């Protein structure tokens, strides 16, 4: 079975990443190694390497391989960075990041998802990835500043607080909603300036704050 997954994973890297324009060798190598099938529910494991997002419970999804590859590549990591991920979900993106930089802190507001991801990442020996249960709508100023911040849920606008937690030269990747459409933005901090570098269409679950929950529950 593991061999079949290894074959499927190699094909995923070739067809869904390299051929689709993800050329960063370190990203391709990382995604060729992380066992994506371990991050999806057992019933869906046979579909783990398909070119789509998959449900992981609690109304959330693991992003499709191309999205994980694209976002990882856009951070342009070299290996010595500290990165914050907002929205652990399955823990897959965090596992990939863990192979690309020095330290990853990933925050997840749904406690059972955070616990499951922490346990799996522990099993896989991802010692430089720390899962923190909690709300990271405003990033994580206590543990910052960050060389990279990756938001894997769609925000209604740029959370200024997050941009403020970027180290000089640091990058923030965040999907932002515009009407019915979502665009993935990359911001680069240079001194006091925050430059928007590029945007591409994307599709993510919404970034939810405690405030939104309170309203939804009211
Ligand atoms: N990166 C994930 C996919 C993320 S899905 C993976 O590799 O599987 C987006 C996740 O963001 C969901 O699990 C959702 O619960 C979480 N999320 C949404 N809003 C959040 C917030 N304000 N703080 C922390 N996590 C949040």
Short mmCIF file of C-alpha atoms and ligand atoms in Angstrom, two decimals, residues 56 60-63 68 85-94 107-110 113 134-137 152-153 205-209, ligand 1:
data_model
loop_
_atom_site.label_atom_id
_atom_site.label_comp_id
_atom_site.label_asym_id
_atom_site.label_seq_id
_atom_site.Cartn_x
_atom_site.Cartn_y
_atom_site.Cartn_z
CA UNK A 56 -11.14 16.69 6.94
CA UNK A 60 -12.85 22.17 6.92
CA UNK A 61 -10.65 20.95 4.05
CA UNK A 62 -7.06 20.03 3.30
CA UNK A 63 -5.97 22.31 0.44
CA UNK A 68 0.12 23.94 -0.96
CA UNK A 85 0.77 29.32 9.72
CA UNK A 86 -2.78 30.44 10.49
CA UNK A 87 -5.18 27.50 10.06
CA UNK A 88 -3.48 24.15 10.77
CA UNK A 89 -6.41 22.08 9.50
CA UNK A 90 -4.98 18.62 8.79
CA UNK A 91 -1.40 19.73 9.50
CA UNK A 92 -0.26 18.88 5.94
CA UNK A 93 0.83 22.36 4.92
CA UNK A 94 2.67 22.69 8.24
CA UNK A 107 -2.45 27.83 14.99
CA UNK A 108 -5.87 26.15 14.70
CA UNK A 109 -9.09 27.37 16.28
CA UNK A 110 -10.90 23.99 16.17
CA UNK A 113 -8.29 19.37 14.59
CA UNK A 134 -6.44 29.00 19.43
CA UNK A 135 -7.64 31.92 17.36
CA UNK A 136 -5.05 33.59 15.14
CA UNK A 137 -7.24 36.13 13.35
CA UNK A 152 -4.71 29.18 4.82
CA UNK A 153 -8.22 30.58 5.33
CA UNK A 205 -12.58 28.22 3.66
CA UNK A 206 -13.23 31.46 5.57
CA UNK A 207 -10.96 32.81 8.31
CA UNK A 208 -13.25 32.98 11.32
CA UNK A 209 -12.74 35.05 14.42
N1 LIG B 1 -3.55 24.33 6.04
C1 LIG B 1 -4.57 23.31 6.19
C2 LIG B 1 -5.88 23.65 5.51
C3 LIG B 1 -6.53 24.70 6.23
S1 LIG B 1 -8.27 24.82 6.19
C4 LIG B 1 -4.09 21.95 5.76
O1 LIG B 1 -2.94 21.83 5.30
O2 LIG B 1 -4.84 20.99 5.93
C5 LIG B 1 -8.34 26.30 7.16
C6 LIG B 1 -8.24 26.10 8.63
O3 LIG B 1 -8.20 27.38 9.22
C7 LIG B 1 -9.44 25.38 9.24
O4 LIG B 1 -9.03 24.24 9.93
C8 LIG B 1 -10.04 26.43 10.16
O5 LIG B 1 -10.58 25.88 11.35
C9 LIG B 1 -8.84 27.31 10.47
N2 LIG B 1 -9.17 28.68 10.90
C10 LIG B 1 -10.12 29.51 10.40
N3 LIG B 1 -10.09 30.69 11.04
C11 LIG B 1 -9.09 30.62 11.97
C12 LIG B 1 -8.57 31.50 12.95
N4 LIG B 1 -9.09 32.73 13.11
N5 LIG B 1 -7.54 31.11 13.73
C13 LIG B 1 -7.02 29.85 13.60
N6 LIG B 1 -7.47 28.95 12.69
C14 LIG B 1 -8.50 29.33 11.87
#
